Amino acid sequence: MAKRGFLRAGARLLLALLGLLLAMPLALAGPGQRHYTVNGWGMAEGLPHPLVHAVAQDRAGFLWAGTWEGVVRFNGRSFTLFDRQNTPGAELAGVFSIVPDADGGVLFGTARDGVFRFYQGGWQRLGGDATRNLAVTTLLRDTRDGALWIASGPRLLRLDGNNRLQEVGASAGLPAAAITSLVQDEQGALLVAGEAGIHRVVQGHAQRWGEDWVPAEAVRQLRRDGAGGWLVAGDNGVHWRHADGRVEHLLPGKRVDAVARDAQGVLWMNLSSGGLLRRDPDGQQQLMPVSGAVSKALLVDREDLVWAGTTDGLYRVADVMASGLTQKDGLGSDYVRAVLQDDEGGYWIGQTNGLNHWVQGQIRSVRLGPGNAVHDTSVLALAWREGSLWVGTYDLGVFRLDRQGRVLEHIRVGSGDPPLVRALLPEADGSLWIGGSHGLVRYRNGRLQSYLGGPGQPAATVQALYRGPLGVLWVGTDDGMLSLDAAGKWRHWRPDKDIPAQYVFDILRDPNGDLWIASDRGLLRMQGGRFRVYDHALGLPRDKLFRIIDDHAGSLWLSSNMGVFRVARRELDEVDAGRRRLLSVHVVDKSDGMPGSQCNGASMPSGWRAMDGTLLFPTSAGLALVDPGSALATSSGGPPVSFEHIMVDGVAQRLRPVLRLQPGANRLAIGFAGMSFRAPDKLRYRYRLHGYDQDWVTAGSATEAVYTRLPPGNYRLEVQAMPMPLDWTAGSGIGSASLQVEVIPALWQRPLVQLLGGGLLLGGIFLAGWVRTARYRRSQRRLNQVIAERTEELSQKNQQLEIAGYRLEHLATHDALTGLPNRRAGDRFLADAVARAHAEGRPLSVALLDIDRFKLVNDTHGHAAGDAVLQEFGEILAGFVAEWGLFAARFGGEEFLVCMEELAVQTATRRMQELLERIRSKQLLLQSGAVLRCTFSAGVAELTPGQPAHALLAIADDRLLRAKHEGRNRVAGS
């Protein structure tokens, strides 16, 4: 057994290495080639078992994967597990077949637990006791009558609409052989594929199908090709009958367990030997680098992504707009610092372990060192001129190399600490500008002349050199920017005084004279000596930029620590003209095929536009190659949006088209997800509760909408999702979903009850008036005698009523136990405070406080002790807010609201921390003699411009929950 396991492990390792080797030509391919990236998810990411048997996509767009330990639903970011331990009704394991239903439900066939159906959040076992212990191989929903076809080993069963199970295979004349696939043909007839080939079942009779093109052999899968043809995977490869009748036989002699065709005509095949094979329309094949042996699980989803299940988890293969070179391709290090292309088309790549030369698909190392020594030093700068390559290093100075990479000259720069050479600029006269930690020097005729960093000269680290027209030399440093004109005059743009930046990493000049600058404060444009800043406030995902490349197609490409940003020049001009508020920035990062999202800067050049238009960017994980033409291609439709969960006061609810909230419901949380598996981290969301929210609530990447204490009424929650770059005015790229929400009023809130109560009140008033009038008429003769007495009596009653009115008003707005304002008064005060803060532009913070372990006090010492704790807490809180001019209210139970006008969240958090210290320093002596100390947990949030009160409370509530999860007795303020 040990030997067999060792051989199996060795085979898997060999397969993985073969996949990597076969993948290498694609990594080195140029533009025009399709690039692929492979991502995997295992038990560490949420799978309950590493072996994935089946994978499918439902109508809403969710991905389902079946394993030995239940089934998971995937939204692109996280898995939701359904099994017998955590899901009522889902007593299933060993899920081998997953079939989406047309109504949005999903069918599941299991190894020993029968058939289950998931619909709107609920689970149902189909077939009752007849299928309870049934081993299901595969399933098919009949499109004609809705019956369910079930394959169980060699048996073919039919489950009708009345939940009756009938055995069909034997009576139809099917051979007693294992069934692997069930499909309906164009006429709706059932095709049964398996160990005995393929049979067509019509009116209860089976006959051989496809004899003219499929040999009589075992079939592992029968599938449509999506273009009118058929694909048959079996022990002798794949037989493909095209729509025009043409037949191809692929991989003869190899067993293929599953096959699928994507929208580009590429075939994907799961080999029984363990690999996922890709076959292009031109016949080229590649074994994809997935881990583990593949199963029969194979799917091409709606985004044309390929999903495969293996013994190590779930894998996604995606065609991407970028690719990369790494150490496995031959680079000396994955940490790449500089890149350029020479005049013959070869690429020179500087990295932390030296220099690489990439030409004609081959990468070789170029050793650098003085004399006969060989060193692997970090290469920070490259420059090419007239057949020579200049190389700037971390600690060895500068080398000049010939086309073959032979060292022709070595220049030592500076002394003492390693003189980091970050920028090089060769001139037409044969001289060389050398910039780095030593400042700036010029090498000419074997001599070095210092311009920066020498005695009496400004000290700065040079990071960029650029020769503009009219003989001006531009210098980017860590202390702003400098220029040297043709007359030898220097000018220094000092940080925050002359230029709105500290670090200048790259400089590019337009023919019209505009100067573009990549800095730590964003993209700068200098026009006529003035600077325009484009940063996060205008839509850039990151302010620190390293490199600017013009693609000569109307866009600038900017490298950063969060990928590469494409910005259209037209949009920059529209922002300047006031016709556009935000830039629509297209982000290319690791999810698009780059080896890493962190691009490197402070070196030169930290990006290059190749002769064929490819853009190359050094990253911390390899050299990224971006095809700008592919990057411009975007999907025409928006991502579908689906609701994932609904929680009412912490209790999960069924997902139904209309959500009805019963009276007294406090907190509503609705989770949602955009169904885009290509780049889910690039999705951004906004939502709006029509009938409640005045405007859209921007959620960013958050996927939950939270509301508290919704008034009775009918609402509609609309959620929108859009991939970056964001432009909410472009309806074509936005996906949306809606959910009806009905808040049922309490009995006293219903119009009929209110109308009836009003009628009774008016009737009572009328009756009282009529009786009183009758009495006045009967006592008219006595009226003059007692008028003085009655006037006095009425005056006293009016005074009593006024006093009672004051008492009723106080009772209506204050809590009887603590004496603090109640929830009604708190909501009214908060609404007024939010309105004042928005109108006056002043800060406003709120805190939600919850007494820790209050239920334990009631359970241990009785409710009288709990009331005593609340009274003591209320007295301390009332004194504290009076001392600081704040407002507090009891929100219900042991929860309190503190409203802090004109306080930012940092100050408000300190106030609550002071209150916490005061509270827990108090001792409460109970009648029983026990001594209690009280603590609380609190969440503090600050109002943001345009934010409604309920959203502010929701943030405070989330931070309160975080404070409790982190151990209670604390304040969470950010």
PDB file of N, CA and C in Angstrom, residues 180-249:
ATOM      1  N   THR A 180     -23.544   6.513 -17.436  1.00  0.00           N
ATOM      2  CA  THR A 180     -22.696   7.650 -17.066  1.00  0.00           C
ATOM      3  C   THR A 180     -23.287   9.002 -17.446  1.00  0.00           C
ATOM      4  N   SER A 181     -24.155   9.060 -18.491  1.00  0.00           N
ATOM      5  CA  SER A 181     -24.702  10.339 -18.950  1.00  0.00           C
ATOM      6  C   SER A 181     -26.138  10.177 -19.399  1.00  0.00           C
ATOM      7  N   LEU A 182     -26.948  11.205 -19.129  1.00  0.00           N
ATOM      8  CA  LEU A 182     -28.324  11.288 -19.608  1.00  0.00           C
ATOM      9  C   LEU A 182     -28.494  12.638 -20.292  1.00  0.00           C
ATOM     10  N   VAL A 183     -28.926  12.611 -21.570  1.00  0.00           N
ATOM     11  CA  VAL A 183     -29.083  13.833 -22.358  1.00  0.00           C
ATOM     12  C   VAL A 183     -30.342  13.696 -23.200  1.00  0.00           C
ATOM     13  N   GLN A 184     -30.995  14.828 -23.506  1.00  0.00           N
ATOM     14  CA  GLN A 184     -32.103  14.830 -24.456  1.00  0.00           C
ATOM     15  C   GLN A 184     -31.619  15.366 -25.791  1.00  0.00           C
ATOM     16  N   ASP A 185     -32.063  14.721 -26.885  1.00  0.00           N
ATOM     17  CA  ASP A 185     -31.667  15.196 -28.206  1.00  0.00           C
ATOM     18  C   ASP A 185     -32.615  16.281 -28.697  1.00  0.00           C
ATOM     19  N   GLU A 186     -32.462  16.678 -29.958  1.00  0.00           N
ATOM     20  CA  GLU A 186     -33.230  17.794 -30.497  1.00  0.00           C
ATOM     21  C   GLU A 186     -34.728  17.510 -30.500  1.00  0.00           C
ATOM     22  N   GLN A 187     -35.117  16.262 -30.603  1.00  0.00           N
ATOM     23  CA  GLN A 187     -36.534  15.900 -30.599  1.00  0.00           C
ATOM     24  C   GLN A 187     -37.074  15.641 -29.198  1.00  0.00           C
ATOM     25  N   GLY A 188     -36.236  15.754 -28.188  1.00  0.00           N
ATOM     26  CA  GLY A 188     -36.670  15.520 -26.827  1.00  0.00           C
ATOM     27  C   GLY A 188     -36.529  14.093 -26.366  1.00  0.00           C
ATOM     28  N   ALA A 189     -36.045  13.206 -27.240  1.00  0.00           N
ATOM     29  CA  ALA A 189     -35.857  11.814 -26.842  1.00  0.00           C
ATOM     30  C   ALA A 189     -34.672  11.699 -25.884  1.00  0.00           C
ATOM     31  N   LEU A 190     -34.715  10.662 -25.044  1.00  0.00           N
ATOM     32  CA  LEU A 190     -33.681  10.452 -24.035  1.00  0.00           C
ATOM     33  C   LEU A 190     -32.527   9.668 -24.621  1.00  0.00           C
ATOM     34  N   LEU A 191     -31.298  10.191 -24.455  1.00  0.00           N
ATOM     35  CA  LEU A 191     -30.087   9.487 -24.833  1.00  0.00           C
ATOM     36  C   LEU A 191     -29.416   9.000 -23.560  1.00  0.00           C
ATOM     37  N   VAL A 192     -29.120   7.698 -23.514  1.00  0.00           N
ATOM     38  CA  VAL A 192     -28.520   7.065 -22.346  1.00  0.00           C
ATOM     39  C   VAL A 192     -27.141   6.562 -22.742  1.00  0.00           C
ATOM     40  N   ALA A 193     -26.090   7.119 -22.114  1.00  0.00           N
ATOM     41  CA  ALA A 193     -24.721   6.723 -22.433  1.00  0.00           C
ATOM     42  C   ALA A 193     -24.097   6.036 -21.229  1.00  0.00           C
ATOM     43  N   GLY A 194     -23.233   5.045 -21.530  1.00  0.00           N
ATOM     44  CA  GLY A 194     -22.585   4.344 -20.434  1.00  0.00           C
ATOM     45  C   GLY A 194     -21.642   3.272 -20.928  1.00  0.00           C
ATOM     46  N   GLU A 195     -21.435   2.244 -20.090  1.00  0.00           N
ATOM     47  CA  GLU A 195     -20.492   1.167 -20.408  1.00  0.00           C
ATOM     48  C   GLU A 195     -20.903   0.414 -21.666  1.00  0.00           C
ATOM     49  N   ALA A 196     -22.184   0.437 -22.006  1.00  0.00           N
ATOM     50  CA  ALA A 196     -22.666  -0.292 -23.192  1.00  0.00           C
ATOM     51  C   ALA A 196     -22.865   0.617 -24.381  1.00  0.00           C
ATOM     52  N   GLY A 197     -22.204   1.765 -24.420  1.00  0.00           N
ATOM     53  CA  GLY A 197     -22.358   2.675 -25.535  1.00  0.00           C
ATOM     54  C   GLY A 197     -23.503   3.647 -25.308  1.00  0.00           C
ATOM     55  N   ILE A 198     -24.126   4.096 -26.414  1.00  0.00           N
ATOM     56  CA  ILE A 198     -25.195   5.088 -26.341  1.00  0.00           C
ATOM     57  C   ILE A 198     -26.470   4.495 -26.922  1.00  0.00           C
ATOM     58  N   HIS A 199     -27.585   4.671 -26.192  1.00  0.00           N
ATOM     59  CA  HIS A 199     -28.894   4.205 -26.639  1.00  0.00           C
ATOM     60  C   HIS A 199     -29.879   5.360 -26.605  1.00  0.00           C
ATOM     61  N   ARG A 200     -30.838   5.306 -27.504  1.00  0.00           N
ATOM     62  CA  ARG A 200     -31.909   6.308 -27.575  1.00  0.00           C
ATOM     63  C   ARG A 200     -33.207   5.633 -27.156  1.00  0.00           C
ATOM     64  N   VAL A 201     -33.874   6.249 -26.171  1.00  0.00           N
ATOM     65  CA  VAL A 201     -35.110   5.681 -25.641  1.00  0.00           C
ATOM     66  C   VAL A 201     -36.278   6.499 -26.172  1.00  0.00           C
ATOM     67  N   VAL A 202     -37.163   5.837 -26.946  1.00  0.00           N
ATOM     68  CA  VAL A 202     -38.347   6.470 -27.522  1.00  0.00           C
ATOM     69  C   VAL A 202     -39.554   5.610 -27.216  1.00  0.00           C
ATOM     70  N   GLN A 203     -40.545   6.212 -26.557  1.00  0.00           N
ATOM     71  CA  GLN A 203     -41.791   5.516 -26.213  1.00  0.00           C
ATOM     72  C   GLN A 203     -41.516   4.182 -25.520  1.00  0.00           C
ATOM     73  N   GLY A 204     -40.572   4.201 -24.585  1.00  0.00           N
ATOM     74  CA  GLY A 204     -40.317   3.027 -23.773  1.00  0.00           C
ATOM     75  C   GLY A 204     -39.468   1.967 -24.427  1.00  0.00           C
ATOM     76  N   HIS A 205     -38.860   2.255 -25.589  1.00  0.00           N
ATOM     77  CA  HIS A 205     -38.018   1.270 -26.272  1.00  0.00           C
ATOM     78  C   HIS A 205     -36.640   1.888 -26.539  1.00  0.00           C
ATOM     79  N   ALA A 206     -35.592   1.094 -26.298  1.00  0.00           N
ATOM     80  CA  ALA A 206     -34.221   1.570 -26.474  1.00  0.00           C
ATOM     81  C   ALA A 206     -33.606   0.974 -27.725  1.00  0.00           C
ATOM     82  N   GLN A 207     -32.823   1.794 -28.445  1.00  0.00           N
ATOM     83  CA  GLN A 207     -32.082   1.319 -29.611  1.00  0.00           C
ATOM     84  C   GLN A 207     -30.744   2.029 -29.682  1.00  0.00           C
ATOM     85  N   ARG A 208     -29.754   1.393 -30.322  1.00  0.00           N
ATOM     86  CA  ARG A 208     -28.421   1.980 -30.411  1.00  0.00           C
ATOM     87  C   ARG A 208     -28.471   3.312 -31.152  1.00  0.00           C
ATOM     88  N   TRP A 209     -27.580   4.252 -30.695  1.00  0.00           N
ATOM     89  CA  TRP A 209     -27.538   5.587 -31.299  1.00  0.00           C
ATOM     90  C   TRP A 209     -26.094   5.929 -31.613  1.00  0.00           C
ATOM     91  N   GLY A 210     -25.878   6.549 -32.795  1.00  0.00           N
ATOM     92  CA  GLY A 210     -24.548   7.006 -33.176  1.00  0.00           C
ATOM     93  C   GLY A 210     -23.626   5.898 -33.636  1.00  0.00           C
ATOM     94  N   GLU A 211     -24.186   4.770 -34.082  1.00  0.00           N
ATOM     95  CA  GLU A 211     -23.315   3.647 -34.496  1.00  0.00           C
ATOM     96  C   GLU A 211     -22.423   4.016 -35.660  1.00  0.00           C
ATOM     97  N   ASP A 212     -22.851   4.996 -36.484  1.00  0.00           N
ATOM     98  CA  ASP A 212     -22.073   5.335 -37.673  1.00  0.00           C
ATOM     99  C   ASP A 212     -20.841   6.172 -37.358  1.00  0.00           C
ATOM    100  N   TRP A 213     -20.738   6.693 -36.104  1.00  0.00           N
ATOM    101  CA  TRP A 213     -19.556   7.517 -35.799  1.00  0.00           C
ATOM    102  C   TRP A 213     -18.971   7.249 -34.419  1.00  0.00           C
ATOM    103  N   VAL A 214     -19.687   6.534 -33.551  1.00  0.00           N
ATOM    104  CA  VAL A 214     -19.165   6.182 -32.236  1.00  0.00           C
ATOM    105  C   VAL A 214     -18.975   4.669 -32.172  1.00  0.00           C
ATOM    106  N   PRO A 215     -17.751   4.177 -31.965  1.00  0.00           N
ATOM    107  CA  PRO A 215     -17.545   2.719 -31.854  1.00  0.00           C
ATOM    108  C   PRO A 215     -18.289   2.151 -30.650  1.00  0.00           C
ATOM    109  N   ALA A 216     -18.551   0.870 -30.703  1.00  0.00           N
ATOM    110  CA  ALA A 216     -19.234   0.184 -29.602  1.00  0.00           C
ATOM    111  C   ALA A 216     -18.259  -0.011 -28.449  1.00  0.00           C
ATOM    112  N   GLU A 217     -18.140   1.024 -27.635  1.00  0.00           N
ATOM    113  CA  GLU A 217     -17.197   0.985 -26.524  1.00  0.00           C
ATOM    114  C   GLU A 217     -17.772   1.796 -25.375  1.00  0.00           C
ATOM    115  N   ALA A 218     -17.129   1.709 -24.218  1.00  0.00           N
ATOM    116  CA  ALA A 218     -17.614   2.414 -23.027  1.00  0.00           C
ATOM    117  C   ALA A 218     -17.554   3.926 -23.240  1.00  0.00           C
ATOM    118  N   VAL A 219     -18.652   4.605 -22.856  1.00  0.00           N
ATOM    119  CA  VAL A 219     -18.748   6.058 -22.954  1.00  0.00           C
ATOM    120  C   VAL A 219     -18.714   6.630 -21.531  1.00  0.00           C
ATOM    121  N   ARG A 220     -17.787   7.568 -21.296  1.00  0.00           N
ATOM    122  CA  ARG A 220     -17.687   8.197 -19.985  1.00  0.00           C
ATOM    123  C   ARG A 220     -18.554   9.449 -19.882  1.00  0.00           C
ATOM    124  N   GLN A 221     -18.766  10.115 -21.024  1.00  0.00           N
ATOM    125  CA  GLN A 221     -19.640  11.292 -21.011  1.00  0.00           C
ATOM    126  C   GLN A 221     -20.126  11.590 -22.420  1.00  0.00           C
ATOM    127  N   LEU A 222     -21.415  11.956 -22.517  1.00  0.00           N
ATOM    128  CA  LEU A 222     -22.026  12.423 -23.753  1.00  0.00           C
ATOM    129  C   LEU A 222     -22.461  13.868 -23.520  1.00  0.00           C
ATOM    130  N   ARG A 223     -22.078  14.762 -24.457  1.00  0.00           N
ATOM    131  CA  ARG A 223     -22.330  16.181 -24.224  1.00  0.00           C
ATOM    132  C   ARG A 223     -22.513  16.908 -25.551  1.00  0.00           C
ATOM    133  N   ARG A 224     -23.361  17.931 -25.558  1.00  0.00           N
ATOM    134  CA  ARG A 224     -23.466  18.797 -26.722  1.00  0.00           C
ATOM    135  C   ARG A 224     -22.231  19.702 -26.798  1.00  0.00           C
ATOM    136  N   ASP A 225     -21.860  20.109 -28.013  1.00  0.00           N
ATOM    137  CA  ASP A 225     -20.679  20.973 -28.147  1.00  0.00           C
ATOM    138  C   ASP A 225     -21.021  22.451 -28.178  1.00  0.00           C
ATOM    139  N   GLY A 226     -22.317  22.791 -28.059  1.00  0.00           N
ATOM    140  CA  GLY A 226     -22.730  24.185 -28.057  1.00  0.00           C
ATOM    141  C   GLY A 226     -22.841  24.799 -29.431  1.00  0.00           C
ATOM    142  N   ALA A 227     -22.548  24.045 -30.478  1.00  0.00           N
ATOM    143  CA  ALA A 227     -22.616  24.574 -31.842  1.00  0.00           C
ATOM    144  C   ALA A 227     -23.378  23.625 -32.756  1.00  0.00           C
ATOM    145  N   GLY A 228     -24.266  22.817 -32.178  1.00  0.00           N
ATOM    146  CA  GLY A 228     -25.066  21.895 -32.974  1.00  0.00           C
ATOM    147  C   GLY A 228     -24.472  20.515 -33.137  1.00  0.00           C
ATOM    148  N   GLY A 229     -23.323  20.259 -32.528  1.00  0.00           N
ATOM    149  CA  GLY A 229     -22.686  18.949 -32.641  1.00  0.00           C
ATOM    150  C   GLY A 229     -22.700  18.208 -31.320  1.00  0.00           C
ATOM    151  N   TRP A 230     -22.017  17.045 -31.325  1.00  0.00           N
ATOM    152  CA  TRP A 230     -21.982  16.180 -30.135  1.00  0.00           C
ATOM    153  C   TRP A 230     -20.542  15.808 -29.813  1.00  0.00           C
ATOM    154  N   LEU A 231     -20.272  15.678 -28.511  1.00  0.00           N
ATOM    155  CA  LEU A 231     -18.976  15.246 -28.013  1.00  0.00           C
ATOM    156  C   LEU A 231     -19.167  13.978 -27.197  1.00  0.00           C
ATOM    157  N   VAL A 232     -18.336  12.984 -27.458  1.00  0.00           N
ATOM    158  CA  VAL A 232     -18.394  11.720 -26.721  1.00  0.00           C
ATOM    159  C   VAL A 232     -17.003  11.446 -26.157  1.00  0.00           C
ATOM    160  N   ALA A 233     -16.899  11.391 -24.846  1.00  0.00           N
ATOM    161  CA  ALA A 233     -15.649  11.051 -24.177  1.00  0.00           C
ATOM    162  C   ALA A 233     -15.707   9.597 -23.752  1.00  0.00           C
ATOM    163  N   GLY A 234     -14.617   8.876 -24.023  1.00  0.00           N
ATOM    164  CA  GLY A 234     -14.621   7.459 -23.693  1.00  0.00           C
ATOM    165  C   GLY A 234     -13.234   6.905 -23.473  1.00  0.00           C
ATOM    166  N   ASP A 235     -13.140   5.583 -23.456  1.00  0.00           N
ATOM    167  CA  ASP A 235     -11.865   4.920 -23.197  1.00  0.00           C
ATOM    168  C   ASP A 235     -10.884   5.043 -24.353  1.00  0.00           C
ATOM    169  N   ASN A 236     -11.382   5.467 -25.525  1.00  0.00           N
ATOM    170  CA  ASN A 236     -10.521   5.601 -26.689  1.00  0.00           C
ATOM    171  C   ASN A 236     -10.517   7.042 -27.181  1.00  0.00           C
ATOM    172  N   GLY A 237     -10.409   7.980 -26.224  1.00  0.00           N
ATOM    173  CA  GLY A 237     -10.330   9.383 -26.582  1.00  0.00           C
ATOM    174  C   GLY A 237     -11.696  10.029 -26.714  1.00  0.00           C
ATOM    175  N   VAL A 238     -11.759  11.056 -27.588  1.00  0.00           N
ATOM    176  CA  VAL A 238     -12.975  11.836 -27.800  1.00  0.00           C
ATOM    177  C   VAL A 238     -13.385  11.733 -29.255  1.00  0.00           C
ATOM    178  N   HIS A 239     -14.674  11.417 -29.471  1.00  0.00           N
ATOM    179  CA  HIS A 239     -15.264  11.452 -30.803  1.00  0.00           C
ATOM    180  C   HIS A 239     -16.146  12.689 -30.886  1.00  0.00           C
ATOM    181  N   TRP A 240     -15.896  13.487 -31.925  1.00  0.00           N
ATOM    182  CA  TRP A 240     -16.590  14.772 -32.057  1.00  0.00           C
ATOM    183  C   TRP A 240     -17.301  14.800 -33.408  1.00  0.00           C
ATOM    184  N   ARG A 241     -18.639  14.799 -33.333  1.00  0.00           N
ATOM    185  CA  ARG A 241     -19.428  14.960 -34.554  1.00  0.00           C
ATOM    186  C   ARG A 241     -19.895  16.386 -34.642  1.00  0.00           C
ATOM    187  N   HIS A 242     -19.399  17.123 -35.671  1.00  0.00           N
ATOM    188  CA  HIS A 242     -19.749  18.525 -35.849  1.00  0.00           C
ATOM    189  C   HIS A 242     -21.163  18.648 -36.418  1.00  0.00           C
ATOM    190  N   ALA A 243     -21.681  19.865 -36.391  1.00  0.00           N
ATOM    191  CA  ALA A 243     -23.038  20.106 -36.877  1.00  0.00           C
ATOM    192  C   ALA A 243     -23.175  19.773 -38.355  1.00  0.00           C
ATOM    193  N   ASP A 244     -22.073  19.892 -39.112  1.00  0.00           N
ATOM    194  CA  ASP A 244     -22.128  19.586 -40.547  1.00  0.00           C
ATOM    195  C   ASP A 244     -21.920  18.107 -40.844  1.00  0.00           C
ATOM    196  N   GLY A 245     -21.859  17.259 -39.814  1.00  0.00           N
ATOM    197  CA  GLY A 245     -21.694  15.822 -40.002  1.00  0.00           C
ATOM    198  C   GLY A 245     -20.263  15.347 -39.983  1.00  0.00           C
ATOM    199  N   ARG A 246     -19.312  16.275 -40.006  1.00  0.00           N
ATOM    200  CA  ARG A 246     -17.909  15.899 -39.969  1.00  0.00           C
ATOM    201  C   ARG A 246     -17.563  15.301 -38.606  1.00  0.00           C
ATOM    202  N   VAL A 247     -16.736  14.244 -38.591  1.00  0.00           N
ATOM    203  CA  VAL A 247     -16.383  13.537 -37.358  1.00  0.00           C
ATOM    204  C   VAL A 247     -14.871  13.608 -37.155  1.00  0.00           C
ATOM    205  N   GLU A 248     -14.468  13.961 -35.926  1.00  0.00           N
ATOM    206  CA  GLU A 248     -13.065  13.958 -35.542  1.00  0.00           C
ATOM    207  C   GLU A 248     -12.860  12.961 -34.407  1.00  0.00           C
ATOM    208  N   HIS A 249     -11.706  12.285 -34.449  1.00  0.00           N
ATOM    209  CA  HIS A 249     -11.331  11.383 -33.364  1.00  0.00           C
ATOM    210  C   HIS A 249     -10.060  11.951 -32.713  1.00  0.00           C
TER     211      HIS A 249
END
